XYZ file of C-alpha atoms in Angstrom:
786
model
C 44.741 -153.980 12.324
C 45.144 -151.790 9.195
C 42.832 -148.950 8.193
C 41.069 -149.022 4.829
C 41.183 -145.827 2.772
C 39.261 -145.207 -0.447
C 40.766 -146.987 -3.417
C 41.280 -143.834 -5.538
C 42.002 -140.197 -5.039
C 38.700 -139.210 -6.674
C 36.692 -141.269 -4.180
C 38.631 -139.697 -1.322
C 37.884 -136.168 -2.588
C 34.243 -137.003 -3.224
C 33.918 -138.137 0.394
C 35.405 -134.762 1.480
C 32.614 -132.914 -0.318
C 30.042 -134.561 1.987
C 31.503 -132.857 5.064
C 31.388 -129.258 6.235
C 34.123 -129.764 8.799
C 37.586 -131.063 7.784
C 38.321 -132.456 11.291
C 35.195 -134.601 11.229
C 36.126 -135.897 7.765
C 39.636 -136.873 8.979
C 38.232 -138.675 12.026
C 35.702 -140.584 9.957
C 38.315 -141.495 7.356
C 40.748 -142.869 9.937
C 38.083 -144.643 11.991
C 37.738 -148.473 11.744
C 35.100 -149.666 9.261
C 33.110 -151.563 11.968
C 32.215 -150.910 15.569
C 33.495 -154.278 16.723
C 36.945 -153.767 15.304
C 39.780 -153.243 17.682
C 41.519 -149.961 17.975
C 44.437 -149.611 15.512
C 47.962 -149.256 16.707
C 49.839 -146.047 16.511
C 52.114 -147.446 13.796
C 49.153 -148.266 11.590
C 47.640 -144.878 12.307
C 50.890 -143.188 11.370
C 51.114 -145.121 8.144
C 47.512 -144.311 7.356
C 48.110 -140.591 7.954
C 51.131 -140.714 5.725
C 49.086 -142.287 2.933
C 46.301 -139.719 3.484
C 48.716 -136.826 3.320
C 50.328 -138.208 0.186
C 46.933 -138.646 -1.401
C 45.970 -135.051 -0.496
C 49.271 -133.742 -1.879
C 48.629 -135.507 -5.151
C 45.078 -134.112 -5.231
C 46.402 -130.589 -4.600
C 48.924 -130.927 -7.415
C 46.246 -132.223 -9.770
C 43.946 -129.356 -8.801
C 46.695 -126.791 -9.293
C 47.528 -128.212 -12.714
C 43.889 -128.174 -13.732
C 43.514 -124.586 -12.515
C 46.548 -123.493 -14.477
C 45.153 -125.111 -17.572
C 41.817 -123.354 -17.146
C 43.565 -119.998 -16.632
C 45.540 -120.523 -19.800
C 42.401 -121.352 -21.736
C 40.631 -118.271 -20.410
C 43.642 -116.065 -21.178
C 43.651 -117.303 -24.750
C 39.853 -117.002 -25.094
C 39.356 -113.481 -23.661
C 41.029 -111.625 -26.569
C 38.666 -113.411 -28.938
C 35.641 -112.427 -26.854
C 35.590 -108.855 -28.180
C 35.857 -110.143 -31.737
C 33.042 -112.642 -31.137
C 30.760 -109.941 -29.676
C 31.475 -107.614 -32.593
C 30.777 -110.450 -34.993
C 27.461 -111.161 -33.227
C 26.490 -107.483 -33.460
C 27.225 -107.350 -37.160
C 25.262 -110.528 -37.669
C 22.282 -109.114 -35.727
C 22.301 -105.908 -37.801
C 22.468 -107.942 -40.984
C 19.573 -110.095 -39.772
C 17.516 -106.995 -38.967
C 17.989 -105.652 -42.471
C 17.084 -109.020 -43.946
C 13.890 -109.168 -41.861
C 12.923 -105.669 -42.988
C 13.366 -106.644 -46.623
C 11.349 -109.810 -46.080
C 8.573 -107.770 -44.457
C 8.427 -105.360 -47.389
C 8.389 -108.240 -49.846
C 5.611 -109.975 -47.881
C 3.445 -106.865 -47.946
C 3.984 -106.376 -51.645
C 3.111 -110.031 -52.234
C -0.500 -109.457 -50.980
C -2.940 -109.422 -53.860
C -4.837 -106.164 -54.614
C -8.235 -107.882 -54.412
C -7.587 -108.624 -50.733
C -6.938 -104.951 -49.902
C -10.041 -103.918 -51.777
C -12.086 -106.437 -49.857
C -10.829 -105.106 -46.515
C -11.614 -101.532 -47.545
C -15.098 -102.661 -48.589
C -15.674 -104.218 -45.184
C -14.659 -100.997 -43.425
C -17.052 -99.016 -45.587
C -19.889 -101.402 -44.801
C -19.159 -101.106 -41.081
C -19.369 -97.291 -41.229
C -22.622 -97.524 -43.155
C -24.043 -99.889 -40.554
C -23.196 -97.607 -37.677
C -24.644 -94.566 -39.438
C -27.828 -96.433 -40.232
C -28.213 -97.512 -36.594
C -27.754 -93.889 -35.483
C -30.329 -92.778 -38.047
C -32.722 -95.457 -36.794
C -32.361 -94.137 -33.232
C -32.992 -90.586 -34.396
C -36.091 -91.665 -36.281
C -37.381 -93.489 -33.232
C -36.843 -90.357 -31.127
C -38.620 -88.271 -33.726
C -41.496 -90.726 -33.790
C -41.746 -90.562 -30.007
C -41.974 -86.745 -30.176
C -45.033 -86.991 -32.391
C -46.958 -88.688 -29.585
C -45.240 -86.895 -26.651
C -47.930 -84.279 -26.048
C -50.763 -86.797 -26.151
C -48.999 -89.217 -23.792
C -48.085 -86.561 -21.221
C -51.585 -85.059 -21.280
C -53.109 -88.494 -20.672
C -50.724 -89.169 -17.774
C -51.565 -85.819 -16.181
C -55.271 -86.580 -16.473
C -54.620 -89.877 -14.666
C -52.551 -88.028 -11.982
C -49.575 -90.206 -12.924
C -47.153 -87.364 -12.291
C -44.068 -89.561 -11.843
C -44.570 -91.322 -15.184
C -45.201 -88.000 -16.896
C -41.950 -86.630 -15.451
C -40.043 -89.702 -16.642
C -41.507 -89.332 -20.134
C -40.508 -85.662 -20.265
C -37.051 -86.491 -18.964
C -36.503 -89.074 -21.707
C -37.723 -86.655 -24.358
C -35.498 -83.913 -23.012
C -32.428 -86.139 -23.453
C -33.132 -86.336 -27.186
C -33.236 -82.559 -27.595
C -29.565 -82.598 -28.524
C -30.472 -84.567 -31.659
C -32.348 -81.570 -33.066
C -29.674 -79.031 -32.164
C -28.953 -76.575 -35.031
C -32.031 -77.756 -36.967
C -35.333 -76.007 -37.706
C -37.107 -78.563 -35.515
C -35.269 -77.516 -32.331
C -37.210 -74.375 -31.340
C -40.714 -75.861 -31.778
C -39.788 -78.970 -29.834
C -38.136 -76.870 -27.120
C -41.270 -74.767 -26.809
C -43.387 -77.920 -26.596
C -41.138 -79.262 -23.844
C -41.452 -76.045 -21.799
C -45.243 -76.017 -22.185
C -45.572 -79.629 -21.020
C -43.274 -78.956 -18.055
C -45.407 -75.936 -17.142
C -48.535 -78.076 -17.274
C -46.951 -80.649 -15.002
C -45.812 -77.971 -12.566
C -49.262 -76.339 -12.527
C -50.898 -79.711 -11.885
C -48.527 -80.363 -8.983
C -48.454 -76.889 -7.417
C -51.653 -77.124 -5.360
C -50.880 -80.641 -4.163
C -47.313 -79.598 -3.342
C -48.423 -76.615 -1.256
C -50.876 -78.804 0.642
C -48.175 -81.391 1.322
C -45.757 -78.692 2.553
C -48.342 -77.117 4.864
C -49.363 -80.534 6.181
C -45.675 -81.501 6.689
C -46.193 -84.612 4.546
C -42.487 -85.326 4.094
C -42.809 -88.540 1.969
C -45.017 -86.738 -0.540
C -42.712 -83.717 -0.571
C -39.758 -85.974 -1.311
C -41.643 -87.571 -4.229
C -42.582 -84.145 -5.573
C -38.949 -83.013 -5.261
C -37.894 -85.973 -7.409
C -40.502 -85.087 -10.030
C -39.383 -81.446 -10.155
C -35.747 -82.560 -10.424
C -36.554 -84.810 -13.378
C -38.102 -81.931 -15.321
C -35.275 -79.558 -14.311
C -37.541 -77.449 -12.074
C -35.663 -77.955 -8.795
C -35.368 -74.204 -8.165
C -39.132 -73.814 -8.567
C -39.716 -76.550 -5.997
C -37.447 -74.719 -3.532
C -39.350 -71.497 -4.163
C -42.652 -73.256 -3.377
C -41.179 -74.790 -0.245
C -39.514 -71.619 1.021
C -42.556 -69.491 0.313
C -44.900 -71.809 2.213
C -42.615 -72.338 5.207
C -41.635 -68.685 5.716
C -45.114 -67.237 5.227
C -45.918 -66.968 8.945
C -42.562 -65.418 9.818
C -42.739 -62.893 7.000
C -46.280 -61.955 8.026
C -45.089 -61.347 11.601
C -42.382 -59.008 10.298
C -44.662 -57.109 7.931
C -47.508 -56.624 10.430
C -45.182 -55.111 13.040
C -45.532 -51.316 13.156
C -42.526 -49.901 14.979
C -42.598 -46.213 15.932
C -38.848 -46.062 16.612
C -38.232 -47.041 12.985
C -40.304 -44.157 11.637
C -43.231 -46.398 10.579
C -46.880 -45.455 10.606
C -49.331 -46.038 12.043
C -47.207 -46.197 15.172
C -47.566 -49.322 17.233
C -46.982 -49.978 20.866
C -43.698 -51.891 20.731
C -40.147 -50.879 19.900
C -37.702 -52.397 17.438
C -35.396 -53.198 20.341
C -38.097 -55.422 21.821
C -39.440 -56.796 18.540
C -36.170 -58.038 17.001
C -35.387 -60.614 19.771
C -38.965 -61.930 19.505
C -38.591 -62.210 15.730
C -35.324 -64.097 16.171
C -36.968 -66.451 18.676
C -39.727 -67.336 16.180
C -37.091 -67.696 13.457
C -35.099 -70.162 15.604
C -38.224 -72.187 16.339
C -38.920 -72.452 12.616
C -35.301 -73.447 11.898
C -35.454 -76.193 14.512
C -38.514 -77.588 12.715
C -36.686 -77.399 9.394
C -33.727 -79.248 10.880
C -35.915 -82.347 10.988
C -37.789 -81.733 7.728
C -35.160 -80.627 5.233
C -32.924 -83.765 5.437
C -35.914 -85.949 4.510
C -36.614 -83.910 1.348
C -33.372 -82.475 0.013
C -30.135 -84.364 -0.628
C -28.079 -81.309 0.473
C -29.517 -80.349 3.888
C -26.816 -77.836 4.832
C -27.071 -75.892 1.591
C -30.859 -76.116 1.638
C -31.118 -74.719 5.164
C -28.716 -71.907 4.274
C -30.812 -71.072 1.202
C -33.938 -71.042 3.357
C -32.416 -68.503 5.766
C -31.315 -66.353 2.843
C -34.791 -66.490 1.297
C -36.362 -65.315 4.563
C -34.096 -62.263 4.746
C -34.620 -61.353 1.079
C -38.407 -61.546 1.411
C -38.699 -59.204 4.414
C -40.531 -55.973 3.620
C -39.403 -53.493 4.783
C -35.958 -55.029 4.791
C -33.759 -55.204 7.865
C -31.356 -52.510 6.528
C -34.315 -50.173 5.952
C -35.592 -50.625 9.485
C -32.084 -50.176 10.897
C -31.746 -46.928 8.934
C -35.050 -45.705 10.312
C -34.033 -46.802 13.814
C -30.742 -44.880 13.654
C -32.455 -41.825 12.202
C -35.100 -41.888 14.926
C -32.592 -42.044 17.803
C -30.162 -39.543 16.310
C -26.916 -39.062 18.216
C -27.987 -41.550 20.907
C -28.524 -44.462 18.508
C -25.189 -46.191 19.102
C -25.952 -48.016 22.425
C -29.325 -49.241 21.151
C -27.745 -50.287 17.858
C -25.146 -52.297 19.767
C -27.917 -54.105 21.661
C -29.552 -55.038 18.346
C -26.181 -56.290 17.091
C -25.695 -58.381 20.231
C -29.161 -59.916 19.765
C -28.189 -60.723 16.172
C -24.950 -62.326 17.371
C -26.860 -64.505 19.821
C -29.259 -65.520 17.047
C -26.371 -66.396 14.730
C -24.699 -68.501 17.419
C -27.898 -70.481 17.905
C -28.241 -70.910 14.139
C -24.729 -72.273 13.943
C -25.553 -74.832 16.631
C -28.486 -75.948 14.479
C -26.124 -76.352 11.520
C -23.709 -78.372 13.639
C -26.480 -80.725 14.765
C -27.684 -81.044 11.183
C -24.177 -81.793 9.923
C -23.509 -84.449 12.553
C -26.855 -86.129 11.901
C -26.150 -86.119 8.152
C -22.781 -87.816 8.693
C -24.109 -90.360 11.182
C -27.082 -91.539 9.104
C -26.870 -93.004 5.577
C -28.238 -91.004 2.691
C -31.905 -91.296 1.790
C -33.044 -93.045 -1.382
C -33.543 -90.003 -3.589
C -34.574 -90.295 -7.203
C -31.590 -91.062 -9.446
C -31.338 -87.633 -11.048
C -28.039 -85.972 -11.936
C -28.733 -83.179 -9.505
C -29.404 -85.548 -6.631
C -26.321 -87.617 -7.381
C -24.118 -84.568 -7.390
C -25.471 -83.452 -4.051
C -25.273 -86.866 -2.447
C -21.502 -86.826 -2.820
C -21.401 -83.890 -0.418
C -22.553 -86.058 2.461
C -19.341 -88.032 2.316
C -16.978 -87.273 5.224
C -14.284 -86.116 2.789
C -16.484 -83.154 1.850
C -17.082 -81.962 5.415
C -14.674 -79.078 5.007
C -16.499 -77.862 1.883
C -19.726 -77.713 3.862
C -18.231 -74.967 6.019
C -18.418 -72.609 3.055
C -22.187 -73.082 3.015
C -22.388 -70.962 6.148
C -20.959 -67.915 4.413
C -24.183 -67.150 2.537
C -26.520 -66.991 5.506
C -23.860 -65.307 7.667
C -23.591 -62.499 5.151
C -27.350 -62.014 5.129
C -27.476 -61.878 8.932
C -24.623 -59.441 9.551
C -24.397 -57.345 6.370
C -27.144 -54.902 7.551
C -24.798 -53.826 10.375
C -21.702 -53.507 8.187
C -22.427 -49.916 7.176
C -22.645 -48.796 10.803
C -19.538 -50.755 11.762
C -17.514 -49.031 9.070
C -18.973 -45.672 10.157
C -18.404 -46.405 13.812
C -15.962 -43.500 14.206
C -18.605 -40.941 13.211
C -21.310 -42.600 15.301
C -19.040 -42.751 18.340
C -17.871 -39.178 17.914
C -21.433 -37.829 17.742
C -22.521 -39.906 20.723
C -19.427 -38.940 22.724
C -19.810 -35.244 21.930
C -23.443 -35.435 22.996
C -22.426 -37.151 26.249
C -19.772 -34.499 26.928
C -22.269 -31.759 26.190
C -24.705 -33.334 28.649
C -21.995 -33.555 31.321
C -20.854 -29.964 30.848
C -24.326 -28.403 30.664
C -25.823 -30.424 33.521
C -26.798 -28.275 36.481
C -25.477 -29.046 39.945
C -25.822 -27.547 43.388
C -22.011 -27.556 43.659
C -21.509 -25.088 40.824
C -21.321 -22.147 43.207
C -20.592 -23.703 46.604
C -17.758 -26.064 45.665
C -16.595 -25.613 42.042
C -13.432 -27.667 42.638
C -15.481 -30.710 43.667
C -17.778 -30.160 40.692
C -14.718 -30.121 38.455
C -13.470 -33.421 39.902
C -16.858 -35.104 39.536
C -17.224 -33.982 35.952
C -13.692 -35.209 35.222
C -14.682 -38.633 36.539
C -17.774 -38.580 34.305
C -15.675 -37.658 31.277
C -13.171 -40.464 31.949
C -16.022 -42.935 32.423
C -17.554 -41.845 29.128
C -14.215 -42.349 27.382
C -13.785 -45.811 28.887
C -17.301 -46.780 27.848
C -16.426 -45.834 24.264
C -13.706 -48.496 24.298
C -16.239 -51.058 25.506
C -18.637 -50.100 22.728
C -15.854 -50.351 20.170
C -15.062 -53.874 21.380
C -18.675 -55.031 21.395
C -19.626 -53.564 18.020
C -16.434 -53.846 15.938
C -14.154 -56.101 18.040
C -11.569 -53.329 18.019
C -11.405 -53.004 14.242
C -13.010 -49.580 13.884
C -10.342 -48.187 11.585
C -11.619 -44.608 11.443
C -11.884 -44.542 15.245
C -8.282 -45.731 15.533
C -7.170 -43.111 12.998
C -8.843 -40.495 15.176
C -6.797 -41.749 18.123
C -3.607 -41.551 16.066
C -4.327 -38.001 14.984
C -4.918 -36.960 18.602
C -1.723 -38.501 20.031
C 0.264 -35.588 21.499
C 2.864 -35.168 24.181
C 1.096 -32.440 26.045
C 2.920 -32.131 29.330
C -0.092 -30.650 31.071
C -1.932 -33.997 31.083
C -1.369 -35.939 34.322
C -0.453 -39.615 34.151
C -1.230 -42.457 36.472
C 2.250 -43.838 35.966
C 4.033 -40.597 36.875
C 3.980 -41.226 40.614
C 5.734 -44.570 40.510
C 8.051 -43.201 37.852
C 9.042 -40.327 40.116
C 9.557 -42.518 43.173
C 11.670 -45.275 41.658
C 13.656 -43.296 39.099
C 13.972 -39.934 40.791
C 17.756 -39.891 40.317
C 17.436 -39.810 36.525
C 17.363 -36.642 34.436
C 13.616 -36.718 33.741
C 11.503 -33.780 34.830
C 7.788 -33.699 35.622
C 6.877 -33.009 32.007
C 8.858 -36.016 30.826
C 7.211 -38.225 33.442
C 3.724 -37.055 32.414
C 4.472 -37.609 28.736
C 5.893 -41.060 29.465
C 2.807 -42.136 31.396
C 0.384 -40.719 28.822
C 2.046 -42.333 25.815
C 2.417 -45.668 27.609
C -1.272 -45.572 28.490
C -2.244 -44.868 24.854
C -0.068 -47.732 23.648
C -1.624 -50.015 26.265
C -5.098 -49.116 25.004
C -4.043 -50.164 21.518
C -2.660 -53.424 22.888
C -6.139 -54.395 24.076
C -7.172 -54.583 20.405
C -4.087 -56.302 19.029
C -4.475 -57.633 15.513
C -3.798 -61.338 15.914
C -5.439 -63.938 13.612
C -7.863 -65.080 16.310
C -9.341 -61.616 16.839
C -9.442 -61.048 13.094
C -11.493 -64.208 12.675
C -13.797 -63.197 15.526
C -14.489 -59.823 14.019
C -15.528 -61.198 10.655
C -17.267 -64.413 11.525
C -17.432 -64.947 15.258
C -21.108 -65.636 15.254
C -21.181 -67.621 12.076
C -18.260 -69.844 12.978
C -16.489 -69.404 9.665
C -13.112 -71.036 10.066
C -12.115 -71.280 6.423
C -8.475 -70.382 6.018
C -7.424 -67.507 3.832
C -4.066 -66.178 2.761
C -5.407 -62.578 2.606
C -5.430 -60.742 5.988
C -8.878 -59.679 7.134
C -9.698 -55.991 7.631
C -6.406 -54.827 6.168
C -7.316 -51.134 6.524
C -8.086 -51.562 10.218
C -4.861 -53.497 10.758
C -2.870 -50.784 8.991
C -4.513 -48.104 11.106
C -3.804 -50.016 14.300
C -0.148 -50.519 13.389
C 0.148 -46.845 12.406
C -1.294 -45.877 15.782
C 1.160 -48.182 17.578
C 4.094 -46.808 15.557
C 3.105 -43.218 16.403
C 2.880 -44.032 20.120
C 6.214 -45.873 20.055
C 7.996 -42.975 18.347
C 6.506 -40.535 20.863
C 7.534 -42.768 23.759
C 11.080 -43.062 22.440
C 11.343 -39.305 22.040
C 10.371 -38.924 25.692
C 12.813 -41.583 26.879
C 15.730 -40.196 24.858
C 14.994 -36.511 25.527
C 17.482 -36.197 28.466
C 20.185 -37.956 26.457
C 19.622 -35.751 23.442
C 19.711 -32.723 25.714
C 23.372 -33.437 26.466
C 24.137 -33.133 22.734
C 22.581 -29.694 22.235
C 25.945 -27.908 22.133
C 28.037 -30.886 21.215
C 28.674 -29.884 17.583
C 29.904 -26.394 18.602
C 32.243 -27.568 21.378
C 35.627 -25.867 21.574
C 37.290 -29.289 21.797
C 36.997 -29.713 18.032
C 39.191 -26.653 17.277
C 41.779 -27.210 20.026
C 45.326 -26.453 18.800
C 48.168 -28.926 18.664
C 48.709 -32.402 17.440
C 48.341 -35.247 19.963
C 50.643 -37.413 17.847
C 53.629 -34.969 18.080
C 56.304 -35.450 20.757
C 56.484 -32.976 23.630
C 59.453 -32.043 25.814
C 59.786 -30.828 29.354
C 61.718 -27.516 29.940
C 63.449 -27.837 26.610
C 65.519 -30.889 27.516
C 65.379 -34.157 25.675
C 63.017 -35.891 28.156
C 60.106 -37.219 26.090
C 56.640 -37.508 27.695
C 54.622 -40.417 26.300
C 51.116 -39.784 24.876
C 48.173 -41.477 26.613
C 44.662 -42.166 25.231
C 42.233 -39.298 25.539
C 39.245 -39.400 27.882
C 35.782 -38.777 26.411
C 34.324 -35.319 26.747
C 32.017 -34.499 29.629
C 29.000 -34.354 27.301
C 29.735 -37.810 25.905
C 30.221 -39.207 29.408
C 26.773 -37.920 30.382
C 25.345 -39.437 27.209
C 26.909 -42.789 28.126
C 25.489 -42.624 31.663
C 22.049 -41.812 30.271
C 22.128 -44.754 27.864
C 23.287 -47.150 30.587
C 20.350 -46.020 32.750
C 17.787 -46.939 30.091
C 17.405 -50.586 31.266
C 16.141 -49.280 34.620
C 13.095 -47.800 32.868
C 12.062 -51.229 31.633
C 12.736 -52.963 34.935
C 9.974 -50.898 36.561
C 7.537 -51.534 33.652
C 8.640 -55.052 32.682
C 5.111 -56.527 32.740
C 3.290 -53.635 31.052
C 1.326 -54.981 28.072
C 2.065 -51.794 26.125
C 5.715 -52.768 25.735
C 4.751 -56.184 24.334
C 2.389 -54.772 21.709
C 3.396 -54.500 18.025
C 7.141 -54.944 18.444
C 7.624 -55.180 14.680
C 6.656 -51.484 14.289
C 9.466 -50.279 16.546
C 11.903 -48.026 14.661
C 14.979 -49.774 13.234
C 13.873 -53.268 14.310
C 14.146 -56.205 11.937
C 11.231 -58.622 12.045
C 13.613 -61.586 11.805
C 15.281 -60.562 15.058
C 12.046 -61.024 17.009
C 11.486 -64.446 15.413
C 15.010 -65.489 16.344
C 14.356 -64.465 19.943
C 11.170 -66.561 20.044
C 13.061 -69.582 18.682
C 15.764 -68.954 21.251
C 13.220 -69.123 24.081
C 11.779 -72.398 22.783
C 15.251 -73.923 22.268
C 17.590 -72.386 24.862
C 21.153 -71.939 23.686
C 24.377 -70.734 25.226
C 24.857 -67.166 26.430
C 27.383 -66.412 23.718
C 24.976 -67.537 21.024
C 22.125 -65.409 22.381
C 24.382 -62.369 22.592
C 25.426 -62.951 19.015
C 21.786 -63.004 17.906
C 20.941 -59.875 19.850
C 23.922 -58.022 18.464
C 23.278 -58.971 14.862
C 22.784 -56.225 12.343
C 19.293 -54.747 12.584
C 17.705 -53.383 9.451
C 14.176 -52.383 8.602
C 12.206 -55.279 7.161
C 9.419 -54.865 4.676
C 7.667 -57.938 6.043
C 5.244 -57.176 8.857
C 4.204 -60.013 11.070
C 2.445 -60.030 14.406
C 3.872 -62.072 17.240
C 1.637 -62.995 20.121
C 2.909 -61.155 23.244
C 2.680 -64.305 25.357
C 5.428 -65.842 23.200
C 8.034 -63.375 24.547
C 9.360 -63.009 28.043
C 9.919 -59.554 29.621
C 13.702 -59.774 29.273
C 13.427 -60.321 25.514
C 10.973 -57.453 25.124
C 13.326 -55.160 27.062
C 16.218 -56.199 24.799
C 14.189 -55.374 21.685
C 13.188 -51.953 23.046
C 16.753 -51.150 24.117
C 18.079 -52.135 20.695
C 15.507 -49.865 19.032
C 16.324 -46.982 21.385
C 20.049 -47.422 20.760
C 19.613 -47.298 17.000
C 17.254 -44.337 17.207
C 19.812 -42.398 19.237
C 22.637 -43.319 16.845
C 20.567 -42.189 13.852
C 20.058 -38.813 15.578
C 23.767 -38.554 16.376
C 25.099 -39.534 12.940
C 22.464 -37.707 10.870
C 21.925 -34.506 12.859
C 24.721 -33.902 15.374
C 28.015 -35.043 13.842
C 27.456 -33.464 10.386
C 26.888 -30.119 12.168
C 30.524 -29.951 13.318
C 32.100 -27.230 11.178
C 35.819 -27.775 11.710
C 38.138 -30.377 13.192
C 41.756 -29.815 14.100
C 44.060 -32.812 14.577
C 43.512 -32.563 18.341
C 39.754 -32.213 17.860
C 39.692 -35.205 15.534
C 41.528 -37.299 18.135
C 39.016 -36.190 20.805
C 36.036 -36.990 18.575
C 37.477 -40.431 17.754
C 37.866 -41.071 21.500
C 34.224 -40.051 22.092
C 32.960 -42.314 19.306
C 35.014 -45.290 20.533
C 33.589 -44.767 24.027
C 30.043 -44.554 22.613
C 30.566 -47.757 20.608
C 31.299 -49.649 23.815
C 28.234 -48.133 25.499
C 25.776 -49.078 22.746
C 27.340 -52.540 22.517
C 26.093 -53.069 26.097
C 22.586 -52.409 24.699
C 23.076 -55.120 22.043
C 23.479 -52.552 19.269
C 26.046 -52.446 16.503
C 26.183 -49.687 13.912
C 28.282 -49.732 10.757
C 27.706 -46.001 10.344
C 29.174 -45.239 13.787
C 32.205 -47.403 13.035
C 32.780 -45.555 9.747
C 32.636 -42.191 11.538
C 35.176 -43.360 14.094
C 37.468 -44.740 11.383
C 37.326 -41.711 9.062
C 37.818 -39.190 11.869
C 40.948 -40.959 13.129
C 42.647 -40.966 9.697
C 45.574 -38.690 8.894
C 45.736 -36.499 5.827
C 47.059 -38.434 2.863
C 45.972 -41.763 4.263
C 45.071 -44.594 1.939
C 41.285 -44.301 1.772
C 39.638 -45.632 -1.351
C 36.022 -45.553 -0.146
C 33.830 -42.776 -1.439
C 30.701 -41.843 0.472
C 28.777 -39.109 2.218
C 30.494 -39.662 5.567
C 33.959 -39.463 4.029
C 33.023 -36.248 2.202
C 31.761 -34.677 5.454
C 34.947 -35.651 7.323
C 37.126 -34.186 4.559
C 35.170 -30.934 4.788
C 35.660 -30.844 8.578
C 39.387 -31.499 8.300
C 39.833 -28.961 5.549
C 41.198 -31.486 3.056
C 39.295 -30.178 0.100
């Protein structure tokens, strides 16, 4: 049986387009046309394949020929494409010019009567609008003629809301009469009518406030807002609500405030009672104010401020009398008053927090639609919560500002109180004065130390450690008196007895470390700064300006003074080894170490070896290598952690890099590279929290500072004092400086100045040295090259 193929090549190719797979197409093409047909023989199949292949070859040749023809056509047409595009561009430009000319001709073809008619219509429209505006003005003027009669009638009928609406509408038209002779008389009429409405409402308003009739008070608030008398309404409300509290304050006669006639109570007892009554009143207002005012937080803050401003005598006056009455002993009692004020402020802030949460949780009340109310209602939206924090600043200032004068004068108050306490201790009589004077001396010493410690507690309670004048007094009194015993001297002597420190050095070390530790208890971090200025008021508003900058500067100056004193004590044995270093005979030794030497005049040459450091430099190296032992015994002392950025010759960026290194540990080589980086004085002063640094890092920072301090002393004071250097002396000095460079490198210190000294000293006369500088000039003077 033969297989039927499509009659033409085109039909065969069209059938190929219906298939995605060529194999399937071949199978279907060679398959019998019916299912019942018998399978074809291999000969027929071969013949059919031959025909199929021939057909496909012909189709391929036809396709190739067609493709070649298309390519030829495209090749001939592409060069003309550029010409065609250029021709189209020129045609478009020509068309554009023609359209422009047609447009001009069309405009010029419009008849002049048409333009005149359009201009006439525009004129009529302007006239219409001006006439409508004039009509409105005339209506407003007509309404002003009957304004006084209408408002008076409404007041007689007690229709206060309608009268307020009528005045509000008339007030909106006041702008119409601006810059006209009619403005001042109408403005005066408006003020008189508003005064009449306020006078008619005043008695009813006071009764409603005293009776706590909140719905009526809210209606009256809307009326006062409509006539732009909102501030007067607040004055009525504040005056009525604070009357009892102000009366309590005025009727109190306090003998310890210098008031007459003297009463039975004291200001120390009265102030907490006054605060208790004040808190009770504020708790009542927490429920009343939100139902009247659309800005409860601001309204409550204004109420507190109004209470303080209405007190007679004022709180500052009574505090002044209180301090004057107690004299030198006023400080402890004043601190108790301040603590009572802090407790009151904390309770007030809780009231504000409750009021704020209730305002956010409940929808706003339906206040009258006045511009003032609308502007305040936006503040209750959660997006304005942060702005509400600033409301607390006003009442917080009123509460704490009376104590500000005494906080800034704390140093004088503390000094007078402390001198009085010392005078009491010294002049107090005792039965031991004759029998056992040594015991009396010890007991009085304990009393003096206790009095000093209590002064620190008072400073913390009253100023949170920011008493700048008190800190300056500490700084001025920092001395290294070796006669003062130190608590740390015993352990110092036991653990480091093999070092070159004497008893005076140990006493100075312990004293200075103790002073620095006392400063660390008042470290100036942002949290303490915020507590000192607004701890009780809860003011958390951020600020880019540091708080109490004078106190911070004094504290850092005190820390810097203690650190310099401590470093002088630590480096004193090392510096002692350099006392006669500049006048050593090694610097004028004869000979030249670079010349060849012979033995017994024969030609046997003895090689030159590197020189050993001098004995003084070896002792200096041993002293510097022993410095880490000092910090191992005091590794957890808070004094070493305090104010690292004020250490001499320490770059602030180095400490930050060390903190980052702790948070993201790196390899040992990388950490050594950071520690050994060049350290320069930074003008930026930042405060790092001591807990962020580990003891090893703090020790590294101190050792780096000590190393640089010693090198500054060596290169600025000791080396320039050398008068003369022979070639042998120069070689010895270069050996000493190379040895010292290796020693300070162990302390993570690198110094460009020390390297320059070592380089310049080792140069020969006539060497190629282009650099000009002070060190080079000093070396040339030593070597006698000028």
